[in-house]
Backbone as JSON, one array per atom type, in Angstrom:
{
  "sequence": "MVSAPSPSNASPVPPTPPKRTSSSILRLRAGLLLLIASVVLCGAGGHFVARQFSLGIGWAILLAVVIWLGVGMLLARLDTRLYFGGAVAVTALVAYFVYDFSASALGWANSVSLVLALLATLFLAFTFYDFRRLKHELRLWAYRK",
  "N": [[67.37, 61.71, 52.52], [68.06, 63.63, 55.3], [66.48, 64.1, 58.32], [65.93, 66.76, 60.55], [66.05, 66.76, 64.12], [63.05, 67.13, 65.95], [61.88, 69.99, 67.82], [60.63, 69.11, 70.16], [61.81, 66.71, 70.79], [64.39, 67.35, 71.46], [66.66, 67.78, 74.12], [66.65, 70.27, 76.59], [69.5, 72.27, 77.23], [70.92, 73.78, 79.88], [72.47, 77.01, 80.06], [75.94, 77.3, 80.9], [77.25, 78.77, 83.81], [79.63, 81.5, 83.96], [83.03, 80.71, 84.75], [84.76, 81.44, 87.72], [88.0, 82.56, 88.29], [89.37, 83.04, 90.64], [88.73, 83.57, 94.14], [89.15, 85.96, 95.4], [90.03, 89.35, 94.81], [92.46, 90.26, 95.62], [94.53, 88.31, 95.39], [97.67, 86.48, 95.51], [99.93, 88.09, 93.57], [102.06, 89.39, 90.99], [101.72, 92.05, 90.45], [101.01, 93.15, 92.87], [103.43, 93.38, 94.12], [104.54, 95.57, 92.82], [102.74, 97.49, 93.64], [103.22, 97.53, 96.4], [105.88, 98.35, 96.33], [105.5, 100.91, 95.33], [104.22, 102.13, 97.49], [106.26, 102.04, 99.39], [108.25, 103.62, 98.12], [106.88, 106.09, 97.9], [106.51, 106.6, 100.58], [109.18, 106.94, 101.35], [109.69, 109.22, 99.85], [107.93, 111.08, 101.05], [109.02, 111.14, 103.63], [111.54, 112.17, 103.03], [110.92, 114.77, 102.03], [109.69, 115.86, 104.29], [111.85, 115.84, 106.07], [113.52, 117.69, 104.83], [112.24, 120.08, 105.3], [112.27, 120.19, 108.02], [110.15, 118.9, 109.41], [107.83, 116.96, 111.38], [107.12, 113.43, 112.08], [104.44, 112.96, 111.63], [103.77, 114.81, 109.62], [105.4, 113.76, 107.66], [104.15, 111.31, 107.13], [101.67, 112.24, 106.21], [102.51, 113.68, 103.92], [103.56, 111.53, 102.45], [101.22, 110.04, 101.93], [99.83, 111.91, 100.37], [101.58, 112.1, 98.16], [101.44, 109.45, 97.27], [98.73, 109.22, 96.59], [98.64, 111.12, 94.55], [100.4, 109.99, 92.65], [98.99, 107.65, 92.17], [96.6, 108.67, 91.04], [97.68, 109.75, 88.75], [98.64, 107.42, 87.46], [96.21, 106.14, 87.06], [95.05, 107.69, 85.13], [96.65, 107.46, 82.9], [96.99, 106.47, 79.51], [97.07, 103.33, 77.71], [99.29, 103.13, 75.95], [101.12, 105.09, 76.91], [101.54, 104.12, 79.51], [102.69, 101.54, 79.07], [104.88, 102.38, 77.6], [106.35, 103.85, 79.51], [106.79, 101.71, 81.24], [108.42, 100.08, 79.66], [110.66, 101.75, 79.43], [111.53, 101.97, 82.14], [112.01, 99.26, 82.67], [114.05, 98.67, 80.82], [116.05, 100.37, 81.8], [116.49, 99.3, 84.37], [117.37, 96.74, 83.64], [119.77, 97.4, 82.37], [121.17, 98.51, 84.58], [121.35, 96.25, 86.25], [122.91, 94.54, 84.66], [125.24, 96.13, 84.32], [126.09, 96.57, 86.99], [126.54, 93.94, 87.92], [128.47, 93.06, 86.11], [130.51, 95.01, 86.17], [130.95, 96.11, 88.89], [130.77, 93.82, 90.54], [132.28, 92.07, 89.09], [131.59, 89.78, 87.7], [131.21, 87.24, 85.14], [130.49, 88.14, 81.72], [128.45, 86.67, 80.51], [127.01, 85.62, 82.67], [126.15, 87.99, 83.83], [124.54, 88.94, 81.78], [122.51, 86.98, 81.72], [121.38, 87.4, 84.27], [120.46, 90.03, 83.9], [118.55, 89.58, 81.9], [116.75, 87.95, 83.3], [115.89, 89.77, 85.27], [114.67, 91.59, 83.56], [112.54, 90.07, 82.46], [111.07, 89.48, 84.8], [110.39, 92.07, 85.74], [108.97, 93.08, 83.54], [106.76, 91.34, 83.48], [105.7, 92.03, 85.96], [104.92, 94.74, 85.61], [102.97, 94.34, 83.62], [101.13, 92.71, 84.99], [100.41, 94.46, 87.04], [98.99, 96.37, 85.61], [96.78, 94.82, 84.83], [95.77, 94.25, 87.39], [95.07, 96.81, 88.24], [93.0, 97.34, 86.46], [91.16, 95.33, 87.23], [90.68, 96.14, 89.88], [89.39, 98.57, 89.39], [87.05, 97.66, 88.08], [85.97, 96.19, 90.2], [85.51, 98.21, 92.07], [83.6, 99.82, 90.79], [81.52, 98.06, 90.64], [80.52, 97.85, 93.19]],
  "CA": [[67.25, 63.0, 53.13], [68.18, 63.54, 56.75], [65.55, 65.03, 58.97], [66.41, 67.35, 61.8], [65.19, 66.39, 65.25], [62.04, 68.12, 66.28], [62.18, 70.67, 69.09], [60.1, 68.39, 71.31], [62.71, 65.61, 71.13], [65.68, 67.88, 71.93], [66.7, 68.06, 75.56], [67.2, 71.62, 76.81], [70.77, 72.32, 77.95], [71.02, 75.12, 80.49], [73.79, 77.62, 79.84], [76.84, 77.18, 82.04], [77.69, 80.08, 84.32], [81.07, 81.72, 83.76], [83.86, 80.23, 85.86], [85.61, 82.44, 88.37], [89.34, 82.02, 88.43], [89.77, 83.12, 92.03], [87.66, 84.09, 94.98], [89.48, 87.29, 95.9], [90.77, 90.19, 93.86], [93.8, 90.49, 96.17], [95.32, 87.08, 95.48], [99.09, 86.71, 95.35], [100.22, 88.47, 92.2], [103.26, 90.19, 90.82], [101.33, 93.45, 90.48], [101.0, 93.62, 94.25], [104.8, 93.79, 94.44], [104.71, 96.93, 92.33], [101.93, 98.32, 94.51], [103.96, 97.66, 97.66], [107.05, 99.17, 96.04], [105.07, 102.31, 95.21], [103.96, 102.62, 98.85], [107.57, 102.25, 100.04], [108.9, 104.77, 97.5], [106.18, 107.31, 98.28], [106.85, 106.82, 101.98], [110.53, 107.52, 101.39], [109.58, 110.59, 99.33], [107.31, 111.9, 102.09], [109.99, 111.3, 104.7], [112.59, 113.06, 102.53], [110.41, 116.14, 101.98], [109.49, 116.31, 105.66], [113.17, 116.12, 106.67], [114.07, 118.9, 104.23], [111.6, 121.24, 105.92], [112.33, 119.96, 109.48], [108.81, 118.57, 109.9], [107.76, 115.74, 112.16], [106.73, 112.17, 111.45], [103.05, 113.1, 111.17], [103.82, 115.47, 108.33], [106.01, 112.82, 106.7], [103.1, 110.36, 106.74], [100.7, 112.98, 105.4], [103.13, 113.93, 102.61], [103.64, 110.25, 101.75], [99.87, 109.72, 101.44], [99.53, 112.85, 99.28], [102.39, 111.68, 97.01], [100.92, 108.17, 96.79], [97.46, 109.48, 95.91], [98.95, 111.81, 93.3], [100.95, 109.01, 91.71], [97.88, 106.76, 91.82], [95.71, 109.36, 90.11], [98.4, 109.86, 87.48], [98.63, 106.1, 86.83], [94.84, 105.81, 86.64], [94.7, 108.5, 83.96], [97.52, 107.15, 81.77], [96.46, 105.5, 78.56], [97.86, 102.11, 77.64], [100.58, 103.35, 75.29], [102.03, 105.8, 77.81], [101.87, 103.23, 80.62], [103.64, 100.53, 78.64], [106.11, 103.09, 77.23], [107.09, 104.07, 80.76], [107.23, 100.4, 81.75], [109.57, 99.64, 78.85], [111.8, 102.59, 79.8], [112.0, 101.56, 83.47], [112.54, 97.9, 82.56], [115.34, 98.74, 80.14], [117.0, 101.0, 82.71], [116.83, 98.33, 85.42], [118.18, 95.69, 83.01], [121.12, 97.95, 82.19], [121.81, 98.61, 85.89], [121.69, 94.9, 86.72], [124.05, 94.07, 83.87], [126.42, 96.94, 84.6], [126.55, 96.33, 88.36], [127.08, 92.59, 88.09], [129.68, 92.89, 85.3], [131.59, 95.94, 86.56], [131.22, 96.19, 90.33], [130.99, 92.49, 91.11], [133.3, 91.39, 88.3], [131.12, 88.49, 87.2], [131.35, 87.05, 83.7], [129.48, 88.84, 80.94], [127.3, 85.78, 80.25], [126.22, 85.57, 83.91], [125.52, 89.3, 83.96], [123.48, 89.01, 80.77], [121.41, 86.13, 82.18], [120.73, 88.11, 85.37], [119.72, 91.16, 83.33], [117.36, 89.04, 81.22], [115.8, 87.53, 84.34], [115.3, 90.99, 85.83], [113.78, 92.15, 82.54], [111.31, 89.26, 82.4], [110.31, 89.66, 86.04], [109.84, 93.42, 85.8], [107.97, 93.21, 82.49], [105.55, 90.66, 83.95], [105.15, 92.79, 87.07], [104.19, 95.88, 85.05], [101.77, 93.84, 82.94], [100.17, 92.25, 85.99], [99.91, 95.64, 87.74], [97.97, 96.96, 84.74], [95.58, 93.98, 84.97], [95.27, 94.44, 88.74], [94.42, 98.12, 88.26], [91.73, 97.18, 85.74], [90.27, 94.53, 88.08], [90.26, 96.97, 91.01], [88.41, 99.53, 88.89], [85.79, 96.94, 87.89], [85.45, 95.84, 91.52], [85.02, 99.43, 92.72], [82.38, 100.27, 90.11], [80.46, 97.08, 90.89], [80.0, 98.06, 94.56]],
  "C": [[67.25, 62.83, 54.64], [67.24, 64.56, 57.36], [66.14, 65.51, 60.28], [65.48, 66.93, 62.92], [64.21, 67.52, 65.56], [62.37, 68.77, 67.62], [61.66, 69.92, 70.31], [61.0, 67.26, 71.73], [64.03, 66.11, 71.71], [65.62, 68.17, 73.43], [67.32, 69.44, 75.78], [68.48, 71.54, 77.65], [70.88, 73.71, 78.55], [72.41, 75.7, 80.24], [74.64, 77.51, 81.1], [77.25, 78.56, 82.51], [79.18, 80.26, 84.1], [81.85, 81.29, 85.0], [84.67, 81.38, 86.41], [86.97, 81.82, 88.61], [89.84, 82.08, 89.87], [88.65, 83.75, 92.83], [87.92, 85.52, 95.44], [90.27, 88.05, 94.85], [92.2, 90.4, 94.33], [94.56, 89.19, 96.39], [96.79, 87.43, 95.25], [99.41, 86.94, 93.88], [101.5, 89.29, 92.17], [102.92, 91.67, 90.87], [101.27, 94.02, 91.89], [102.41, 94.02, 94.69], [105.06, 95.22, 93.99], [103.91, 97.91, 93.19], [102.64, 98.56, 95.84], [105.2, 98.54, 97.46], [106.66, 100.64, 95.91], [104.78, 102.91, 96.59], [105.29, 102.92, 99.55], [108.26, 103.48, 99.46], [108.21, 106.08, 97.86], [106.4, 107.63, 99.75], [108.22, 107.43, 102.14], [110.51, 108.96, 100.88], [108.97, 111.52, 100.36], [108.27, 112.16, 103.24], [111.09, 112.27, 104.28], [112.12, 114.52, 102.53], [110.21, 116.69, 103.39], [110.82, 116.63, 106.34], [113.78, 117.41, 106.11], [113.5, 120.16, 104.87], [111.53, 121.12, 107.44], [110.95, 119.74, 110.07], [108.85, 117.23, 110.61], [107.28, 114.54, 111.37], [105.28, 112.21, 110.95], [102.98, 113.77, 109.81], [104.42, 114.55, 107.27], [104.97, 111.81, 106.21], [102.08, 111.03, 105.84], [101.25, 113.26, 104.0], [103.24, 112.64, 101.8], [102.29, 109.85, 101.17], [99.5, 110.62, 100.27], [100.31, 112.46, 98.02], [101.81, 110.4, 96.42], [99.6, 108.36, 96.06], [97.69, 110.19, 94.58], [99.5, 110.87, 92.24], [99.85, 108.05, 91.26], [96.91, 107.39, 90.83], [96.38, 109.52, 88.75], [98.39, 108.52, 86.74], [97.24, 105.72, 86.33], [94.46, 106.55, 85.37], [95.56, 108.19, 82.73], [96.83, 106.2, 80.81], [97.46, 104.35, 78.42], [99.23, 102.33, 77.01], [101.58, 104.07, 76.2], [102.47, 104.92, 78.97], [102.94, 102.22, 80.19], [104.93, 101.16, 78.12], [106.97, 103.38, 78.44], [107.6, 102.77, 81.34], [108.43, 99.89, 80.97], [110.81, 100.45, 79.22], [112.38, 102.17, 81.15], [112.62, 100.17, 83.41], [113.9, 97.89, 81.88], [116.42, 99.35, 81.04], [117.44, 100.03, 83.81], [117.69, 97.21, 84.85], [119.62, 96.17, 82.81], [121.86, 98.03, 83.53], [122.21, 97.25, 86.43], [122.91, 94.38, 85.98], [125.33, 94.82, 84.24], [126.97, 96.67, 86.0], [127.18, 94.95, 88.49], [128.35, 92.38, 87.26], [130.82, 93.77, 85.8], [131.93, 95.86, 88.04], [131.52, 94.83, 90.94], [132.03, 91.69, 90.35], [132.87, 90.02, 87.81], [131.28, 88.44, 85.69], [130.21, 87.75, 82.96], [128.25, 87.97, 80.69], [126.41, 85.68, 81.49], [125.48, 86.89, 84.1], [124.37, 89.45, 82.98], [122.28, 88.17, 81.18], [120.66, 86.81, 83.33], [119.92, 89.3, 84.87], [118.47, 90.69, 82.61], [116.31, 88.57, 82.22], [115.12, 88.74, 84.98], [114.32, 91.62, 84.85], [112.47, 91.39, 82.48], [110.45, 89.47, 83.63], [109.65, 91.03, 86.09], [108.78, 93.64, 84.73], [106.67, 92.54, 82.9], [104.9, 91.43, 85.09], [104.37, 94.01, 86.57], [102.91, 95.44, 84.35], [100.71, 93.42, 83.95], [99.61, 93.42, 86.8], [98.82, 96.31, 86.92], [96.67, 96.16, 84.84], [94.95, 94.16, 86.35], [94.53, 95.77, 88.85], [93.06, 98.05, 87.57], [90.72, 96.39, 86.59], [89.79, 95.33, 89.3], [89.23, 98.0, 90.59], [87.06, 98.85, 88.67], [85.15, 96.59, 89.22], [84.85, 97.08, 92.2], [83.72, 99.92, 92.09], [81.22, 99.33, 90.34], [79.8, 97.33, 92.24], [79.06, 99.21, 94.61]]
}
C-alpha cells in the first residue's frame, strides 16, 4: 500500500501569475491598418460632403470626425455574426477586384492573378479578425480604467 505524503512534508508552490504577451495595447498589429484605413476613408467622406455643400476645411474635419464616430459606434454595436458576415463580403469583393484587375487590366496570367487574389484574401481576413480582437482589447482596457 502506497501512502500519500503528509501535508507537512509537501512544499507549498505559489501560483504563477499570468504572463502578459505585450506591454502595450497599441503594438504593431494588422487591426491597426484597418483602423487607419477607416480614419482615411472617413476623412475622405467628410471632405467630399463638405465640398458638395461648399464648406471649408474646418467643416470637413468636423464632418469626418462625426462620420468616424458614427461608424465606430456602429461597429461597436455589431454582433459577431454580422461583423464577420460583412468582413466575408468585403474580403470576397476585394479578392474579386484583385483577380479581375490583374487578369483583365494588367493582362497577367490567370494563375498569377489567382495567387494575388488569395494573398489579398488572407491578408484582409487576418486584418478583420485582428481588428475584432483589437476592439475587444480596447473595450477591456477602457473599462479597466
